[in-house]
Amino acid sequence: MVNIKQFPILKTGRLILRQITADDKEAIFCNFSDEAVTRWFFDQPFSELQQAEALIDEFDQHFVDECGITWAITLKDENDVIGTCGLEPYQKGGRGEIGFDLVQAYWGKGIMSEALRAAIAYGFECLSLQGIDADTYCDNKRSLILLERLGFSKREQVADYFRFSLELMDWKTVK
Ligand SMILES: CC(C)(COP(=O)(O)OP(=O)(O)OC[C@H]1O[C@@H](n2cnc3c(N)ncnc32)[C@H](O)[C@@H]1OP(=O)(O)O)[C@@H](O)C(=O)NCCC(=O)NCCS
């Protein structure tokens, strides 16, 4: 296991995943006030900038407490946040739950697949996770396809959502 006091920056072919800061509040607010994005994980889209500020504070605290980590997704050479992804919550050496959202204009380009591959690798390699879970609504087609593309398996249906998971041993064969 590594010491994660320093927020880890992850780099992929097209992306940089970095810490979300107070300067990103407008971008976070913008994406989380889009009903097409938030209908899959919030009851109501954000209506006030303070909600974005509070969420960023929450992410900070989870990082400090080593119980959750969420990255800002940015394109290389651009600092603007185009989405987020993370493991919230996680337990070192145990399991983590993956979450993700992307600004609509960037859907259909493979960006989230690329970002999540890095986040998942971080979870298994640096947080020593044994498995990663994901809950997604049964009619969230993009999310279902994405999880299956990344090697997650559908375990069960609970009410109107599916529970997916990716185990360490299985990840080693799909990565
Ligand atoms: C879920 C979400 C992140 C999926 O976004 P996405 O862009 O479909 O996912 P990916 O980044 O994997 O991209 C896949 C698409 O890019 C295309 N693509 C292009 N290049 C690609 C590449 N190198 N690798 C993979 N896919 C690629 C694929 O063909 C696919 O296109 P299609 O949509 O026309 O079939 C997005 O819809 C979203 O933010 N939804 C709202 C929030 C949400 O539902 N969160 C999850 C809650 S559980």
PDB file of C-alpha atoms and ligand atoms in Angstrom:
ATOM      1  CA  MET A   1       0.000   0.000   0.000  1.00  0.00           C
ATOM      2  CA  VAL A   2       1.207   3.541  -0.679  1.00  0.00           C
ATOM      3  CA  ASN A   3       0.880   6.608   1.491  1.00  0.00           C
ATOM      4  CA  ILE A   4      -1.683   8.799  -0.305  1.00  0.00           C
ATOM      5  CA  LYS A   5      -1.239  12.068   1.596  1.00  0.00           C
ATOM      6  CA  GLN A   6      -0.194  13.695  -1.694  1.00  0.00           C
ATOM      7  CA  PHE A   7      -3.196  13.686  -4.023  1.00  0.00           C
ATOM      8  CA  PRO A   8      -2.322  11.322  -6.892  1.00  0.00           C
ATOM      9  CA  ILE A   9      -2.361  12.737 -10.416  1.00  0.00           C
ATOM     10  CA  LEU A  10      -3.164  10.099 -13.035  1.00  0.00           C
ATOM     11  CA  LYS A  11      -2.148  10.535 -16.680  1.00  0.00           C
ATOM     12  CA  THR A  12      -3.577   8.641 -19.642  1.00  0.00           C
ATOM     13  CA  GLY A  13      -3.238   9.079 -23.405  1.00  0.00           C
ATOM     14  CA  ARG A  14      -5.636  12.034 -23.613  1.00  0.00           C
ATOM     15  CA  LEU A  15      -6.368  12.934 -20.021  1.00  0.00           C
ATOM     16  CA  ILE A  16      -5.066  14.204 -16.739  1.00  0.00           C
ATOM     17  CA  LEU A  17      -6.962  13.212 -13.610  1.00  0.00           C
ATOM     18  CA  ARG A  18      -6.214  15.649 -10.807  1.00  0.00           C
ATOM     19  CA  GLN A  19      -7.601  16.904  -7.515  1.00  0.00           C
ATOM     20  CA  ILE A  20     -10.778  18.992  -7.634  1.00  0.00           C
ATOM     21  CA  THR A  21     -10.225  22.434  -6.109  1.00  0.00           C
ATOM     22  CA  ALA A  22     -12.420  25.377  -5.132  1.00  0.00           C
ATOM     23  CA  ASP A  23     -11.536  26.959  -8.505  1.00  0.00           C
ATOM     24  CA  ASP A  24     -13.522  24.171 -10.194  1.00  0.00           C
ATOM     25  CA  LYS A  25     -16.796  25.025  -8.471  1.00  0.00           C
ATOM     26  CA  GLU A  26     -18.407  26.606 -11.546  1.00  0.00           C
ATOM     27  CA  ALA A  27     -17.539  23.608 -13.737  1.00  0.00           C
ATOM     28  CA  ILE A  28     -18.813  21.154 -11.107  1.00  0.00           C
ATOM     29  CA  PHE A  29     -21.978  23.209 -10.685  1.00  0.00           C
ATOM     30  CA  CYS A  30     -22.505  23.365 -14.436  1.00  0.00           C
ATOM     31  CA  ASN A  31     -22.325  19.569 -14.881  1.00  0.00           C
ATOM     32  CA  PHE A  32     -24.264  18.746 -11.735  1.00  0.00           C
ATOM     33  CA  SER A  33     -27.073  21.118 -12.661  1.00  0.00           C
ATOM     34  CA  ASP A  34     -27.584  19.275 -15.966  1.00  0.00           C
ATOM     35  CA  GLU A  35     -30.579  17.000 -15.462  1.00  0.00           C
ATOM     36  CA  ALA A  36     -29.402  14.624 -18.225  1.00  0.00           C
ATOM     37  CA  VAL A  37     -26.292  13.896 -16.156  1.00  0.00           C
ATOM     38  CA  THR A  38     -27.620  13.997 -12.589  1.00  0.00           C
ATOM     39  CA  ARG A  39     -30.848  12.036 -13.124  1.00  0.00           C
ATOM     40  CA  TRP A  40     -28.737   8.909 -12.720  1.00  0.00           C
ATOM     41  CA  PHE A  41     -27.397   9.684  -9.242  1.00  0.00           C
ATOM     42  CA  PHE A  42     -29.093  12.722  -7.613  1.00  0.00           C
ATOM     43  CA  ASP A  43     -32.744  13.238  -6.740  1.00  0.00           C
ATOM     44  CA  GLN A  44     -32.500  16.836  -7.945  1.00  0.00           C
ATOM     45  CA  PRO A  45     -29.889  18.611 -10.057  1.00  0.00           C
ATOM     46  CA  PHE A  46     -27.899  21.329  -8.289  1.00  0.00           C
ATOM     47  CA  SER A  47     -29.619  24.713  -8.230  1.00  0.00           C
ATOM     48  CA  GLU A  48     -27.042  26.723  -6.266  1.00  0.00           C
ATOM     49  CA  LEU A  49     -23.296  27.196  -6.556  1.00  0.00           C
ATOM     50  CA  GLN A  50     -22.926  26.524  -2.826  1.00  0.00           C
ATOM     51  CA  GLN A  51     -23.911  22.908  -3.446  1.00  0.00           C
ATOM     52  CA  ALA A  52     -20.850  22.504  -5.659  1.00  0.00           C
ATOM     53  CA  GLU A  53     -18.667  24.147  -2.993  1.00  0.00           C
ATOM     54  CA  ALA A  54     -20.047  21.783  -0.345  1.00  0.00           C
ATOM     55  CA  LEU A  55     -19.432  18.772  -2.567  1.00  0.00           C
ATOM     56  CA  ILE A  56     -15.819  19.811  -3.197  1.00  0.00           C
ATOM     57  CA  ASP A  57     -15.324  20.198   0.582  1.00  0.00           C
ATOM     58  CA  GLU A  58     -16.771  16.717   1.043  1.00  0.00           C
ATOM     59  CA  PHE A  59     -14.384  15.241  -1.545  1.00  0.00           C
ATOM     60  CA  ASP A  60     -11.472  16.968   0.244  1.00  0.00           C
ATOM     61  CA  GLN A  61     -12.501  15.549   3.594  1.00  0.00           C
ATOM     62  CA  HIS A  62     -12.888  12.032   2.194  1.00  0.00           C
ATOM     63  CA  PHE A  63      -9.409  12.248   0.721  1.00  0.00           C
ATOM     64  CA  VAL A  64      -7.947  13.411   4.046  1.00  0.00           C
ATOM     65  CA  ASP A  65      -9.824  10.659   5.876  1.00  0.00           C
ATOM     66  CA  GLU A  66      -8.666   8.105   3.271  1.00  0.00           C
ATOM     67  CA  CYS A  67     -12.187   6.836   2.747  1.00  0.00           C
ATOM     68  CA  GLY A  68     -12.925   8.275  -0.724  1.00  0.00           C
ATOM     69  CA  ILE A  69     -11.096   9.717  -3.701  1.00  0.00           C
ATOM     70  CA  THR A  70     -12.591  11.616  -6.629  1.00  0.00           C
ATOM     71  CA  TRP A  71     -10.622  13.032  -9.521  1.00  0.00           C
ATOM     72  CA  ALA A  72     -11.366  15.926 -11.844  1.00  0.00           C
ATOM     73  CA  ILE A  73     -11.153  14.702 -15.431  1.00  0.00           C
ATOM     74  CA  THR A  74      -9.361  17.193 -17.685  1.00  0.00           C
ATOM     75  CA  LEU A  75      -8.070  16.988 -21.227  1.00  0.00           C
ATOM     76  CA  LYS A  76      -4.290  17.183 -21.537  1.00  0.00           C
ATOM     77  CA  ASP A  77      -3.212  20.804 -22.089  1.00  0.00           C
ATOM     78  CA  GLU A  78      -6.579  22.094 -20.778  1.00  0.00           C
ATOM     79  CA  ASN A  79      -7.396  22.695 -17.138  1.00  0.00           C
ATOM     80  CA  ASP A  80     -11.202  22.709 -17.413  1.00  0.00           C
ATOM     81  CA  VAL A  81     -13.061  19.951 -15.602  1.00  0.00           C
ATOM     82  CA  ILE A  82     -15.101  17.873 -18.052  1.00  0.00           C
ATOM     83  CA  GLY A  83     -16.244  15.282 -15.543  1.00  0.00           C
ATOM     84  CA  THR A  84     -15.311  13.447 -12.400  1.00  0.00           C
ATOM     85  CA  CYS A  85     -14.665   9.869 -11.427  1.00  0.00           C
ATOM     86  CA  GLY A  86     -13.688   8.238  -8.211  1.00  0.00           C
ATOM     87  CA  LEU A  87     -13.851   5.577  -5.585  1.00  0.00           C
ATOM     88  CA  GLU A  88     -16.385   6.788  -3.025  1.00  0.00           C
ATOM     89  CA  PRO A  89     -16.319   5.199  -0.569  1.00  0.00           C
ATOM     90  CA  TYR A  90     -13.434   2.758  -0.375  1.00  0.00           C
ATOM     91  CA  GLN A  91     -11.736   0.821   2.337  1.00  0.00           C
ATOM     92  CA  LYS A  92      -8.008   0.215   1.882  1.00  0.00           C
ATOM     93  CA  GLY A  93      -7.386  -3.461   1.268  1.00  0.00           C
ATOM     94  CA  GLY A  94     -11.144  -4.031   0.991  1.00  0.00           C
ATOM     95  CA  ARG A  95     -13.700  -2.818  -1.528  1.00  0.00           C
ATOM     96  CA  GLY A  96     -14.463   0.457  -3.263  1.00  0.00           C
ATOM     97  CA  GLU A  97     -17.458   1.846  -5.098  1.00  0.00           C
ATOM     98  CA  ILE A  98     -16.902   3.572  -8.381  1.00  0.00           C
ATOM     99  CA  GLY A  99     -18.749   6.724  -9.459  1.00  0.00           C
ATOM    100  CA  PHE A 100     -18.466   8.791 -12.628  1.00  0.00           C
ATOM    101  CA  ASP A 101     -20.026  11.624 -14.601  1.00  0.00           C
ATOM    102  CA  LEU A 102     -19.089  13.397 -17.802  1.00  0.00           C
ATOM    103  CA  VAL A 103     -20.239  16.646 -19.412  1.00  0.00           C
ATOM    104  CA  GLN A 104     -22.659  15.664 -22.184  1.00  0.00           C
ATOM    105  CA  ALA A 105     -20.624  17.287 -24.951  1.00  0.00           C
ATOM    106  CA  TYR A 106     -17.877  14.719 -24.268  1.00  0.00           C
ATOM    107  CA  TRP A 107     -20.025  11.590 -24.371  1.00  0.00           C
ATOM    108  CA  GLY A 108     -19.311   9.102 -27.160  1.00  0.00           C
ATOM    109  CA  LYS A 109     -15.537   9.638 -27.317  1.00  0.00           C
ATOM    110  CA  GLY A 110     -14.303   6.903 -24.993  1.00  0.00           C
ATOM    111  CA  ILE A 111     -13.176   9.473 -22.431  1.00  0.00           C
ATOM    112  CA  MET A 112     -14.803   7.844 -19.420  1.00  0.00           C
ATOM    113  CA  SER A 113     -13.519   4.401 -20.367  1.00  0.00           C
ATOM    114  CA  GLU A 114     -10.020   5.872 -20.451  1.00  0.00           C
ATOM    115  CA  ALA A 115     -10.444   7.729 -17.156  1.00  0.00           C
ATOM    116  CA  LEU A 116     -11.954   4.779 -15.315  1.00  0.00           C
ATOM    117  CA  ARG A 117      -9.233   2.382 -16.445  1.00  0.00           C
ATOM    118  CA  ALA A 118      -6.759   4.651 -14.655  1.00  0.00           C
ATOM    119  CA  ALA A 119      -8.949   5.054 -11.557  1.00  0.00           C
ATOM    120  CA  ILE A 120      -9.566   1.305 -11.335  1.00  0.00           C
ATOM    121  CA  ALA A 121      -5.861   0.528 -11.711  1.00  0.00           C
ATOM    122  CA  TYR A 122      -5.166   3.020  -8.937  1.00  0.00           C
ATOM    123  CA  GLY A 123      -7.731   1.306  -6.718  1.00  0.00           C
ATOM    124  CA  PHE A 124      -6.283  -2.155  -7.199  1.00  0.00           C
ATOM    125  CA  GLU A 125      -2.604  -1.254  -7.317  1.00  0.00           C
ATOM    126  CA  CYS A 126      -2.327   1.618  -4.818  1.00  0.00           C
ATOM    127  CA  LEU A 127      -5.249   1.074  -2.452  1.00  0.00           C
ATOM    128  CA  SER A 128      -4.921  -2.716  -2.521  1.00  0.00           C
ATOM    129  CA  LEU A 129      -8.618  -3.123  -3.202  1.00  0.00           C
ATOM    130  CA  GLN A 130      -9.916  -6.666  -3.541  1.00  0.00           C
ATOM    131  CA  GLY A 131     -12.970  -5.640  -5.539  1.00  0.00           C
ATOM    132  CA  ILE A 132     -14.796  -2.628  -6.956  1.00  0.00           C
ATOM    133  CA  ASP A 133     -18.584  -2.286  -7.001  1.00  0.00           C
ATOM    134  CA  ALA A 134     -20.903  -0.136  -9.076  1.00  0.00           C
ATOM    135  CA  ASP A 135     -24.632   0.425  -8.812  1.00  0.00           C
ATOM    136  CA  THR A 136     -26.403   1.746 -11.861  1.00  0.00           C
ATOM    137  CA  TYR A 137     -30.021   2.176 -12.889  1.00  0.00           C
ATOM    138  CA  CYS A 138     -31.246  -0.599 -15.175  1.00  0.00           C
ATOM    139  CA  ASP A 139     -32.117   1.905 -17.907  1.00  0.00           C
ATOM    140  CA  ASN A 140     -28.796   3.819 -17.782  1.00  0.00           C
ATOM    141  CA  LYS A 141     -27.635   2.285 -21.053  1.00  0.00           C
ATOM    142  CA  ARG A 142     -24.404   4.230 -21.425  1.00  0.00           C
ATOM    143  CA  SER A 143     -23.342   3.327 -17.932  1.00  0.00           C
ATOM    144  CA  LEU A 144     -24.206  -0.370 -18.400  1.00  0.00           C
ATOM    145  CA  ILE A 145     -22.210  -0.584 -21.620  1.00  0.00           C
ATOM    146  CA  LEU A 146     -19.299   1.260 -20.044  1.00  0.00           C
ATOM    147  CA  LEU A 147     -19.145  -1.047 -17.003  1.00  0.00           C
ATOM    148  CA  GLU A 148     -19.307  -4.154 -19.160  1.00  0.00           C
ATOM    149  CA  ARG A 149     -16.606  -2.786 -21.452  1.00  0.00           C
ATOM    150  CA  LEU A 150     -14.382  -2.365 -18.400  1.00  0.00           C
ATOM    151  CA  GLY A 151     -14.912  -5.974 -17.326  1.00  0.00           C
ATOM    152  CA  PHE A 152     -17.516  -5.485 -14.583  1.00  0.00           C
ATOM    153  CA  SER A 153     -20.025  -8.314 -14.108  1.00  0.00           C
ATOM    154  CA  LYS A 154     -23.677  -7.871 -13.309  1.00  0.00           C
ATOM    155  CA  ARG A 155     -24.278  -9.539  -9.925  1.00  0.00           C
ATOM    156  CA  GLU A 156     -27.876  -8.780  -9.060  1.00  0.00           C
ATOM    157  CA  GLN A 157     -30.820  -6.492  -9.574  1.00  0.00           C
ATOM    158  CA  VAL A 158     -32.022  -4.528  -6.553  1.00  0.00           C
ATOM    159  CA  ALA A 159     -35.251  -2.637  -7.220  1.00  0.00           C
ATOM    160  CA  ASP A 160     -34.563  -0.525 -10.328  1.00  0.00           C
ATOM    161  CA  TYR A 161     -30.788  -0.769 -10.374  1.00  0.00           C
ATOM    162  CA  PHE A 162     -28.165  -3.363 -11.176  1.00  0.00           C
ATOM    163  CA  ARG A 163     -25.243  -4.094  -8.894  1.00  0.00           C
ATOM    164  CA  PHE A 164     -22.011  -4.696 -10.789  1.00  0.00           C
ATOM    165  CA  SER A 165     -18.597  -5.681  -9.514  1.00  0.00           C
ATOM    166  CA  LEU A 166     -15.067  -6.237 -10.708  1.00  0.00           C
ATOM    167  CA  GLU A 167     -12.877  -8.517  -8.614  1.00  0.00           C
ATOM    168  CA  LEU A 168      -9.112  -8.158  -8.394  1.00  0.00           C
ATOM    169  CA  MET A 169      -8.474 -11.540 -10.010  1.00  0.00           C
ATOM    170  CA  ASP A 170     -10.808 -10.752 -12.915  1.00  0.00           C
ATOM    171  CA  TRP A 171      -9.319  -7.288 -13.412  1.00  0.00           C
ATOM    172  CA  LYS A 172      -5.879  -8.858 -13.859  1.00  0.00           C
ATOM    173  CA  THR A 173      -7.211 -10.721 -16.880  1.00  0.00           C
ATOM    174  CA  VAL A 174      -9.065  -7.789 -18.501  1.00  0.00           C
ATOM    175  CA  LYS A 175      -6.659  -4.874 -17.908  1.00  0.00           C
TER     176      LYS A 175
HETATM  177  C1  LIG B   1     -22.035   7.161 -18.165  1.00  0.00           C
HETATM  178  C2  LIG B   1     -21.207   8.092 -19.060  1.00  0.00           C
HETATM  179  C3  LIG B   1     -19.968   8.529 -18.358  1.00  0.00           C
HETATM  180  C4  LIG B   1     -20.829   7.294 -20.309  1.00  0.00           C
HETATM  181  O1  LIG B   1     -20.185   8.147 -21.224  1.00  0.00           O
HETATM  182  P1  LIG B   1     -19.728   7.565 -22.631  1.00  0.00           P
HETATM  183  O2  LIG B   1     -19.126   8.667 -23.387  1.00  0.00           O
HETATM  184  O3  LIG B   1     -20.843   6.808 -23.249  1.00  0.00           O
HETATM  185  O4  LIG B   1     -18.640   6.478 -22.209  1.00  0.00           O
HETATM  186  P2  LIG B   1     -17.238   6.201 -22.841  1.00  0.00           P
HETATM  187  O5  LIG B   1     -16.328   7.272 -22.417  1.00  0.00           O
HETATM  188  O6  LIG B   1     -16.832   4.822 -22.495  1.00  0.00           O
HETATM  189  O7  LIG B   1     -17.481   6.288 -24.402  1.00  0.00           O
HETATM  190  C5  LIG B   1     -18.102   5.253 -25.152  1.00  0.00           C
HETATM  191  C6  LIG B   1     -18.456   5.790 -26.507  1.00  0.00           C
HETATM  192  O8  LIG B   1     -17.278   6.380 -27.087  1.00  0.00           O
HETATM  193  C7  LIG B   1     -16.944   5.674 -28.306  1.00  0.00           C
HETATM  194  N1  LIG B   1     -15.489   5.621 -28.345  1.00  0.00           N
HETATM  195  C8  LIG B   1     -14.717   6.395 -29.159  1.00  0.00           C
HETATM  196  N2  LIG B   1     -13.440   6.151 -28.914  1.00  0.00           N
HETATM  197  C9  LIG B   1     -13.385   5.225 -27.935  1.00  0.00           C
HETATM  198  C10 LIG B   1     -12.341   4.563 -27.260  1.00  0.00           C
HETATM  199  N3  LIG B   1     -11.066   4.853 -27.535  1.00  0.00           N
HETATM  200  N4  LIG B   1     -12.627   3.671 -26.273  1.00  0.00           N
HETATM  201  C11 LIG B   1     -13.905   3.381 -25.963  1.00  0.00           C
HETATM  202  N5  LIG B   1     -14.968   3.976 -26.590  1.00  0.00           N
HETATM  203  C12 LIG B   1     -14.695   4.875 -27.569  1.00  0.00           C
HETATM  204  C13 LIG B   1     -17.635   4.326 -28.162  1.00  0.00           C
HETATM  205  O9  LIG B   1     -17.859   3.770 -29.430  1.00  0.00           O
HETATM  206  C14 LIG B   1     -18.916   4.759 -27.504  1.00  0.00           C
HETATM  207  O10 LIG B   1     -19.677   5.452 -28.474  1.00  0.00           O
HETATM  208  P3  LIG B   1     -21.284   5.377 -28.588  1.00  0.00           P
HETATM  209  O11 LIG B   1     -21.789   6.115 -27.397  1.00  0.00           O
HETATM  210  O12 LIG B   1     -21.582   6.069 -29.846  1.00  0.00           O
HETATM  211  O13 LIG B   1     -21.617   3.932 -28.547  1.00  0.00           O
HETATM  212  C15 LIG B   1     -22.036   9.349 -19.467  1.00  0.00           C
HETATM  213  O14 LIG B   1     -23.132   8.939 -20.227  1.00  0.00           O
HETATM  214  C16 LIG B   1     -22.524  10.141 -18.271  1.00  0.00           C
HETATM  215  O15 LIG B   1     -21.814  10.965 -17.710  1.00  0.00           O
HETATM  216  N6  LIG B   1     -23.801   9.897 -17.857  1.00  0.00           N
HETATM  217  C17 LIG B   1     -24.408  10.613 -16.747  1.00  0.00           C
HETATM  218  C18 LIG B   1     -23.815  10.221 -15.407  1.00  0.00           C
HETATM  219  C19 LIG B   1     -23.984   8.758 -15.095  1.00  0.00           C
HETATM  220  O16 LIG B   1     -24.860   8.085 -15.590  1.00  0.00           O
HETATM  221  N7  LIG B   1     -23.102   8.265 -14.203  1.00  0.00           N
HETATM  222  C20 LIG B   1     -23.123   6.881 -13.787  1.00  0.00           C
HETATM  223  C21 LIG B   1     -24.016   6.688 -12.629  1.00  0.00           C
HETATM  224  S1  LIG B   1     -23.982   4.989 -12.120  1.00  0.00           S
END
